[in-house]
Amino acid sequence: MQFPEYRARRLRKNESFRRLIRETRLSTDDLVYPLFVVGGKDFKKPIQSMPGNFQMSTDNIVKEALNARELGIPAVLLFGIPAHKDDMATGAFAKDGIVQQAVKQIKNEVPDILVITDVCLCEYTSHGHCGVLEKEEVQNDATLEVLAETAVSLARAGADMVAPSAMMDGQVAAIREALDENSLENIPIMAYAAKYSSSFYGPFREAAESAPQFGDRKSYQMDPANSDEAIREIMLDVEEGADIIMVKPALAYLDIIYRAKQEFDLPLVAYSVSGEYAMIKAAAQRGWLDEEKVMMETLTAIKRAGADIIITYFATQAAALLNK
Ligand code: PBG
């Protein structure tokens, strides 16, 4: 078909036609809302580079989870900022750890929202790396044990799903095995399978106080230049027992999301990270972009690329618009 027989504009004539032929539909059901938990009570501190997001004590986290549930968001993703950090990240798997406490309270008071917990050590280590160190090197296999213990501890506290993000080799298998051994075989794993060493994590590291004290994460997170490697990484996680696979970040990695969707049939989640959020917020604050429109366009694009689920700091803002 060619012009003038075919006129693409016929079906763009008005909003009713456009609705009828729309291929991608964003839904509140697709969204996961990340939250940052700290100790104390009645604490709510704005995160400078992520306007609208806060470090919150558990009482406020519960309120925010309730708000999310009322908006129809199916899940929250918890990150913890412990009062004390040490070499071995003991705060990550402490029975009364900050995220463990938050999980318990949310599950008590807002039982029907899913609570997903990040499983990583960078927020809990004094050096800010995602694993345990020997000299200045992150030790893969020693880290696996700590990650597995952390996942079990979080699942015991009531987490509905664990999300390992440390990018250690074998982390999904280690966690699956530990969960199964502890009769937690029904807890799924959402694997940060293709996680890039990205500068778009900058604002998150302020939020989670997790910037590495020396060096960078390039020896464990992926090189942004690689695409085939992402497929290998995801394949490994699938073989190790991942239930949901992730590509992170999202916006600069839509090609990876697209490839992952073509090659794997597991649910695919895209993490639209802190820097993606900050860019839109900052430009909107200057009046340079229309915040709501760019937010919706971006989320729709991530879904169009192939994501089934989107982790986004815009979750509540987008849900409020979608529910209108
Ligand atoms: C933990 C972790 C990070 C993010 C999610 N989990 C930071 C990092 O790897 O440095 C980043 C999320 C974001 O930027 O929104 N390892």
Short mmCIF file of C-alpha atoms and ligand atoms in Angstrom, two decimals:
data_model
loop_
_atom_site.label_atom_id
_atom_site.label_comp_id
_atom_site.label_asym_id
_atom_site.label_seq_id
_atom_site.Cartn_x
_atom_site.Cartn_y
_atom_site.Cartn_z
CA MET A 1 0.00 0.00 0.00
CA GLN A 2 1.22 3.40 -0.95
CA PHE A 3 0.11 6.98 -0.95
CA PRO A 4 -2.40 8.10 -2.18
CA GLU A 5 -4.31 4.78 -1.69
CA TYR A 6 -2.95 4.52 1.84
CA ARG A 7 -3.12 7.57 4.02
CA ALA A 8 -1.71 6.94 7.50
CA ARG A 9 -3.34 10.10 8.77
CA ARG A 10 -6.86 8.66 8.33
CA LEU A 11 -6.50 6.74 11.58
CA ARG A 12 -4.96 9.65 13.45
CA LYS A 13 -7.84 11.97 12.73
CA ASN A 14 -9.17 12.25 16.25
CA GLU A 15 -8.59 10.85 19.73
CA SER A 16 -11.20 8.10 19.30
CA PHE A 17 -9.40 6.69 16.27
CA ARG A 18 -6.10 7.04 18.06
CA ARG A 19 -7.41 5.17 21.08
CA LEU A 20 -8.76 2.43 18.87
CA ILE A 21 -5.43 1.67 17.21
CA ARG A 22 -3.13 2.35 20.16
CA GLU A 23 -0.62 -0.50 20.49
CA THR A 24 0.83 0.10 23.94
CA ARG A 25 -1.17 0.78 27.05
CA LEU A 26 0.43 1.80 30.26
CA SER A 27 -1.41 0.63 33.35
CA THR A 28 -1.10 1.16 37.08
CA ASP A 29 -0.73 -2.63 37.22
CA ASP A 30 2.69 -2.30 35.57
CA LEU A 31 4.26 -0.08 38.20
CA VAL A 32 6.61 -0.75 41.11
CA TYR A 33 7.34 2.07 43.53
CA PRO A 34 10.80 2.27 45.19
CA LEU A 35 11.04 3.56 48.77
CA PHE A 36 14.00 4.45 51.02
CA VAL A 37 13.74 3.35 54.63
CA VAL A 38 15.65 4.83 57.57
CA GLY A 39 15.43 4.31 61.32
CA GLY A 40 13.66 6.50 63.83
CA LYS A 41 10.12 7.78 63.99
CA ASP A 42 8.21 10.47 62.18
CA PHE A 43 11.18 11.11 59.92
CA LYS A 44 10.79 12.29 56.35
CA LYS A 45 13.73 13.94 54.63
CA PRO A 46 13.53 15.08 51.01
CA ILE A 47 16.12 13.67 48.63
CA GLN A 48 17.57 16.74 46.93
CA SER A 49 18.22 15.25 43.52
CA MET A 50 14.97 13.29 43.44
CA PRO A 51 12.22 15.83 44.17
CA GLY A 52 9.09 14.15 45.55
CA ASN A 53 11.08 11.25 47.05
CA PHE A 54 12.13 10.96 50.67
CA GLN A 55 14.14 8.99 53.14
CA MET A 56 11.43 7.86 55.53
CA SER A 57 11.13 6.11 58.87
CA THR A 58 8.98 2.98 58.92
CA ASP A 59 5.83 4.77 60.12
CA ASN A 60 5.96 7.05 57.09
CA ILE A 61 6.91 4.16 54.81
CA VAL A 62 3.70 2.41 55.88
CA LYS A 63 1.71 5.55 55.04
CA GLU A 64 3.37 5.73 51.64
CA ALA A 65 2.69 2.05 51.00
CA LEU A 66 -0.96 2.64 51.88
CA ASN A 67 -1.08 5.58 49.49
CA ALA A 68 0.43 3.42 46.76
CA ARG A 69 -2.08 0.66 47.41
CA GLU A 70 -4.96 3.12 47.25
CA LEU A 71 -3.68 4.30 43.89
CA GLY A 72 -3.70 0.69 42.69
CA ILE A 73 0.05 0.16 42.54
CA PRO A 74 0.72 -3.56 43.07
CA ALA A 75 4.19 -3.43 44.63
CA VAL A 76 6.79 -1.39 46.47
CA LEU A 77 10.54 -2.00 46.35
CA LEU A 78 12.43 -1.29 49.57
CA PHE A 79 15.95 0.04 50.05
CA GLY A 80 17.41 0.49 53.51
CA ILE A 81 19.75 3.07 54.94
CA PRO A 82 21.09 1.58 58.18
CA ALA A 83 22.30 3.67 61.11
CA HIS A 84 25.61 1.77 61.17
CA LYS A 85 27.66 0.39 58.33
CA ASP A 86 30.53 -2.04 58.61
CA ASP A 87 32.92 -4.08 56.48
CA MET A 88 30.70 -7.16 56.44
CA ALA A 89 27.35 -5.46 55.81
CA THR A 90 25.86 -7.04 58.92
CA GLY A 91 22.95 -4.57 58.79
CA ALA A 92 21.76 -6.25 55.59
CA PHE A 93 20.86 -9.54 57.27
CA ALA A 94 20.22 -8.42 60.85
CA LYS A 95 16.97 -9.86 62.20
CA ASP A 96 15.91 -6.39 63.29
CA GLY A 97 17.52 -4.68 60.28
CA ILE A 98 15.91 -1.57 58.95
CA VAL A 99 14.29 -3.19 55.91
CA GLN A 100 13.27 -6.27 57.91
CA GLN A 101 11.37 -3.95 60.28
CA ALA A 102 9.77 -2.03 57.44
CA VAL A 103 8.66 -5.24 55.71
CA LYS A 104 7.00 -6.48 58.89
CA GLN A 105 5.15 -3.24 59.44
CA ILE A 106 3.95 -2.92 55.88
CA LYS A 107 2.79 -6.54 55.78
CA ASN A 108 0.93 -5.96 59.08
CA GLU A 109 -0.79 -2.79 58.06
CA VAL A 110 -1.06 -2.98 54.26
CA PRO A 111 -1.03 -6.75 53.71
CA ASP A 112 -2.17 -6.73 50.11
CA ILE A 113 0.62 -4.63 48.62
CA LEU A 114 3.56 -6.73 47.47
CA VAL A 115 6.79 -5.92 49.25
CA ILE A 116 9.89 -6.52 47.16
CA THR A 117 13.26 -6.06 48.81
CA ASP A 118 16.52 -5.15 47.13
CA VAL A 119 19.27 -7.60 48.03
CA CYS A 120 22.62 -5.86 47.87
CA LEU A 121 25.33 -4.87 50.29
CA CYS A 122 26.33 -1.37 49.12
CA GLU A 123 23.96 0.42 51.49
CA TYR A 124 25.32 -1.61 54.41
CA THR A 125 29.07 -1.67 53.81
CA SER A 126 31.31 1.04 55.21
CA HIS A 127 33.21 1.08 51.89
CA GLY A 128 30.06 1.31 49.77
CA HIS A 129 30.83 -1.63 47.48
CA CYS A 130 28.20 -4.25 46.70
CA GLY A 131 30.21 -7.11 48.19
CA VAL A 132 32.76 -8.01 50.83
CA LEU A 133 36.34 -6.95 50.17
CA GLU A 134 39.74 -8.46 50.41
CA LYS A 135 42.33 -5.76 49.99
CA GLU A 136 40.41 -3.55 47.59
CA GLU A 137 38.77 -6.34 45.60
CA VAL A 138 35.16 -7.39 45.81
CA GLN A 139 35.16 -11.12 46.60
CA ASN A 140 32.55 -12.88 44.54
CA ASP A 141 32.02 -16.17 46.37
CA ALA A 142 32.32 -14.77 49.88
CA THR A 143 29.69 -12.19 48.91
CA LEU A 144 27.29 -14.91 47.74
CA GLU A 145 26.99 -16.23 51.27
CA VAL A 146 26.12 -12.82 52.64
CA LEU A 147 23.61 -12.17 49.86
CA ALA A 148 21.96 -15.55 50.46
CA GLU A 149 21.73 -14.89 54.20
CA THR A 150 20.26 -11.44 53.49
CA ALA A 151 17.65 -12.85 51.13
CA VAL A 152 16.58 -15.47 53.68
CA SER A 153 16.41 -12.86 56.42
CA LEU A 154 14.22 -10.57 54.30
CA ALA A 155 11.94 -13.40 53.21
CA ARG A 156 11.57 -14.50 56.84
CA ALA A 157 10.59 -10.95 57.75
CA GLY A 158 7.76 -11.29 55.22
CA ALA A 159 9.10 -10.00 51.91
CA ASP A 160 6.99 -11.26 49.02
CA MET A 161 9.91 -11.27 46.58
CA VAL A 162 13.65 -10.65 46.73
CA ALA A 163 15.60 -8.69 44.13
CA PRO A 164 19.35 -9.33 44.07
CA SER A 165 21.19 -6.36 42.55
CA ALA A 166 24.84 -6.89 43.47
CA MET A 167 25.84 -8.34 40.08
CA MET A 168 27.90 -11.13 41.66
CA ASP A 169 28.27 -14.25 39.51
CA GLY A 170 26.05 -17.03 40.78
CA GLN A 171 23.96 -14.81 43.07
CA VAL A 172 20.60 -16.06 41.83
CA ALA A 173 21.55 -19.73 42.29
CA ALA A 174 22.98 -19.05 45.75
CA ILE A 175 19.84 -17.23 46.84
CA ARG A 176 17.48 -19.81 45.31
CA GLU A 177 19.29 -22.60 47.10
CA ALA A 178 19.27 -20.80 50.44
CA LEU A 179 15.59 -19.92 50.16
CA ASP A 180 14.69 -23.51 49.29
CA GLU A 181 16.73 -24.92 52.16
CA ASN A 182 14.83 -22.67 54.53
CA SER A 183 11.37 -23.70 53.30
CA LEU A 184 11.02 -20.45 51.40
CA GLU A 185 10.62 -22.17 48.05
CA ASN A 186 7.57 -20.07 47.23
CA ILE A 187 9.43 -16.76 47.37
CA PRO A 188 10.23 -15.61 43.83
CA ILE A 189 13.45 -13.92 42.71
CA MET A 190 13.40 -10.77 40.61
CA ALA A 191 16.93 -10.75 39.24
CA TYR A 192 18.77 -7.59 38.30
CA ALA A 193 20.11 -9.66 35.41
CA ALA A 194 21.54 -7.01 33.11
CA LYS A 195 22.59 -4.19 35.37
CA TYR A 196 24.94 -1.67 33.84
CA SER A 197 27.65 0.36 35.48
CA SER A 198 25.72 3.54 34.87
CA SER A 199 26.21 7.16 35.85
CA PHE A 200 22.43 7.45 35.90
CA TYR A 201 22.57 5.98 39.44
CA GLY A 202 24.04 9.23 40.82
CA PRO A 203 20.94 10.55 42.62
CA PHE A 204 20.19 7.10 44.09
CA ARG A 205 23.57 7.01 45.72
CA GLU A 206 22.72 10.27 47.46
CA ALA A 207 19.35 8.82 48.46
CA ALA A 208 20.77 5.51 49.73
CA GLU A 209 24.08 6.94 50.95
CA SER A 210 25.75 4.13 49.04
CA ALA A 211 28.43 5.69 46.84
CA PRO A 212 31.61 3.59 46.81
CA GLN A 213 34.32 5.16 48.97
CA PHE A 214 36.97 4.29 46.41
CA GLY A 215 36.99 3.06 42.84
CA ASP A 216 33.83 2.24 40.93
CA ARG A 217 31.54 -0.72 40.22
CA LYS A 218 32.95 -1.60 36.80
CA SER A 219 34.37 -4.95 37.91
CA TYR A 220 30.89 -6.26 38.64
CA GLN A 221 28.33 -4.12 36.83
CA MET A 222 28.17 -4.26 33.03
CA ASP A 223 29.90 -2.05 30.49
CA PRO A 224 27.30 0.26 28.87
CA ALA A 225 28.82 -0.52 25.48
CA ASN A 226 27.71 -4.17 25.55
CA SER A 227 24.55 -5.82 24.29
CA ASP A 228 25.38 -9.51 23.62
CA GLU A 229 26.80 -9.68 27.12
CA ALA A 230 23.42 -8.63 28.51
CA ILE A 231 21.84 -11.63 26.83
CA ARG A 232 24.49 -13.92 28.36
CA GLU A 233 23.92 -12.38 31.81
CA ILE A 234 20.18 -12.81 31.55
CA MET A 235 20.54 -16.39 30.31
CA LEU A 236 22.66 -17.25 33.34
CA ASP A 237 20.07 -15.82 35.71
CA VAL A 238 17.28 -17.70 33.97
CA GLU A 239 19.24 -20.93 34.30
CA GLU A 240 19.94 -20.17 37.96
CA GLY A 241 16.23 -19.87 38.67
CA ALA A 242 15.20 -16.23 38.23
CA ASP A 243 11.43 -15.74 38.13
CA ILE A 244 11.51 -12.20 36.75
CA ILE A 245 14.41 -10.71 34.82
CA MET A 246 15.51 -7.09 34.81
CA VAL A 247 17.26 -4.62 32.58
CA LYS A 248 18.60 -1.52 34.32
CA PRO A 249 18.70 1.41 33.57
CA ALA A 250 15.78 1.74 31.15
CA LEU A 251 15.77 4.82 28.96
CA ALA A 252 19.30 4.62 27.57
CA TYR A 253 18.93 0.82 27.26
CA LEU A 254 15.68 0.38 25.33
CA ASP A 255 17.52 -1.77 22.78
CA ILE A 256 18.52 -4.16 25.56
CA ILE A 257 14.93 -4.29 26.82
CA TYR A 258 13.78 -5.03 23.27
CA ARG A 259 16.32 -7.83 22.81
CA ALA A 260 15.57 -9.33 26.21
CA LYS A 261 11.86 -9.42 25.37
CA GLN A 262 12.54 -11.16 22.06
CA GLU A 263 14.87 -13.77 23.54
CA PHE A 264 13.28 -14.70 26.88
CA ASP A 265 9.75 -15.54 27.89
CA LEU A 266 9.95 -14.62 31.56
CA PRO A 267 8.30 -11.46 32.85
CA LEU A 268 10.65 -8.57 32.09
CA VAL A 269 11.08 -5.58 34.35
CA ALA A 270 12.82 -2.35 33.43
CA TYR A 271 14.23 -0.14 36.16
CA SER A 272 13.87 3.49 35.22
CA VAL A 273 16.57 4.74 37.53
CA SER A 274 17.12 7.82 39.64
CA GLY A 275 19.03 9.78 36.99
CA GLU A 276 16.25 9.29 34.47
CA TYR A 277 13.80 10.68 37.00
CA ALA A 278 16.09 13.55 37.98
CA MET A 279 16.59 14.67 34.37
CA ILE A 280 12.87 15.02 33.78
CA LYS A 281 12.26 16.73 37.13
CA ALA A 282 15.11 19.18 36.65
CA ALA A 283 14.11 20.16 33.13
CA ALA A 284 10.47 20.51 34.22
CA GLN A 285 11.43 22.72 37.17
CA ARG A 286 13.09 25.07 34.71
CA GLY A 287 10.04 25.06 32.52
CA TRP A 288 11.99 23.36 29.75
CA LEU A 289 9.81 20.25 29.52
CA ASP A 290 6.20 19.40 30.29
CA GLU A 291 6.74 17.04 33.22
CA GLU A 292 3.55 14.99 33.03
CA LYS A 293 3.69 14.53 29.28
CA VAL A 294 7.36 13.56 29.26
CA MET A 295 6.79 11.19 32.19
CA MET A 296 3.97 9.38 30.37
CA GLU A 297 5.82 9.34 27.06
CA THR A 298 8.88 7.86 28.72
CA LEU A 299 6.99 5.17 30.64
CA THR A 300 5.02 4.25 27.51
CA ALA A 301 8.26 4.01 25.52
CA ILE A 302 9.80 1.66 28.08
CA LYS A 303 6.74 -0.54 27.84
CA ARG A 304 6.68 -0.35 24.04
CA ALA A 305 10.29 -1.53 23.99
CA GLY A 306 9.17 -4.71 25.75
CA ALA A 307 9.04 -4.18 29.51
CA ASP A 308 6.14 -5.88 31.28
CA ILE A 309 6.83 -4.13 34.55
CA ILE A 310 8.44 -0.74 35.26
CA ILE A 311 10.15 0.30 38.48
CA THR A 312 9.82 4.06 38.62
CA TYR A 313 10.04 6.92 41.09
CA PHE A 314 7.11 8.38 39.14
CA ALA A 315 4.88 5.46 40.17
CA THR A 316 2.42 7.40 42.33
CA GLN A 317 2.39 10.44 40.06
CA ALA A 318 1.78 8.29 36.99
CA ALA A 319 -0.85 6.17 38.77
CA ALA A 320 -2.76 9.31 39.79
CA LEU A 321 -2.87 10.38 36.14
CA LEU A 322 -3.76 6.92 34.85
CA ASN A 323 -6.64 6.68 37.34
CA LYS A 324 -8.21 9.97 36.25
C1 PBG B 1 22.18 -1.30 44.69
C2 PBG B 1 21.34 -0.52 43.77
C3 PBG B 1 21.63 0.66 43.04
C4 PBG B 1 20.45 1.02 42.38
C5 PBG B 1 19.51 0.06 42.70
N1 PBG B 1 20.08 -0.89 43.53
C6 PBG B 1 22.84 1.51 43.00
C7 PBG B 1 24.08 1.06 42.42
O1 PBG B 1 24.22 -0.06 41.90
O2 PBG B 1 25.01 1.85 42.51
C8 PBG B 1 20.26 2.23 41.52
C9 PBG B 1 18.86 2.69 41.38
C10 PBG B 1 18.66 4.06 40.83
O3 PBG B 1 19.59 4.76 40.42
O4 PBG B 1 17.50 4.47 40.82
N2 PBG B 1 23.32 -1.85 44.18
#
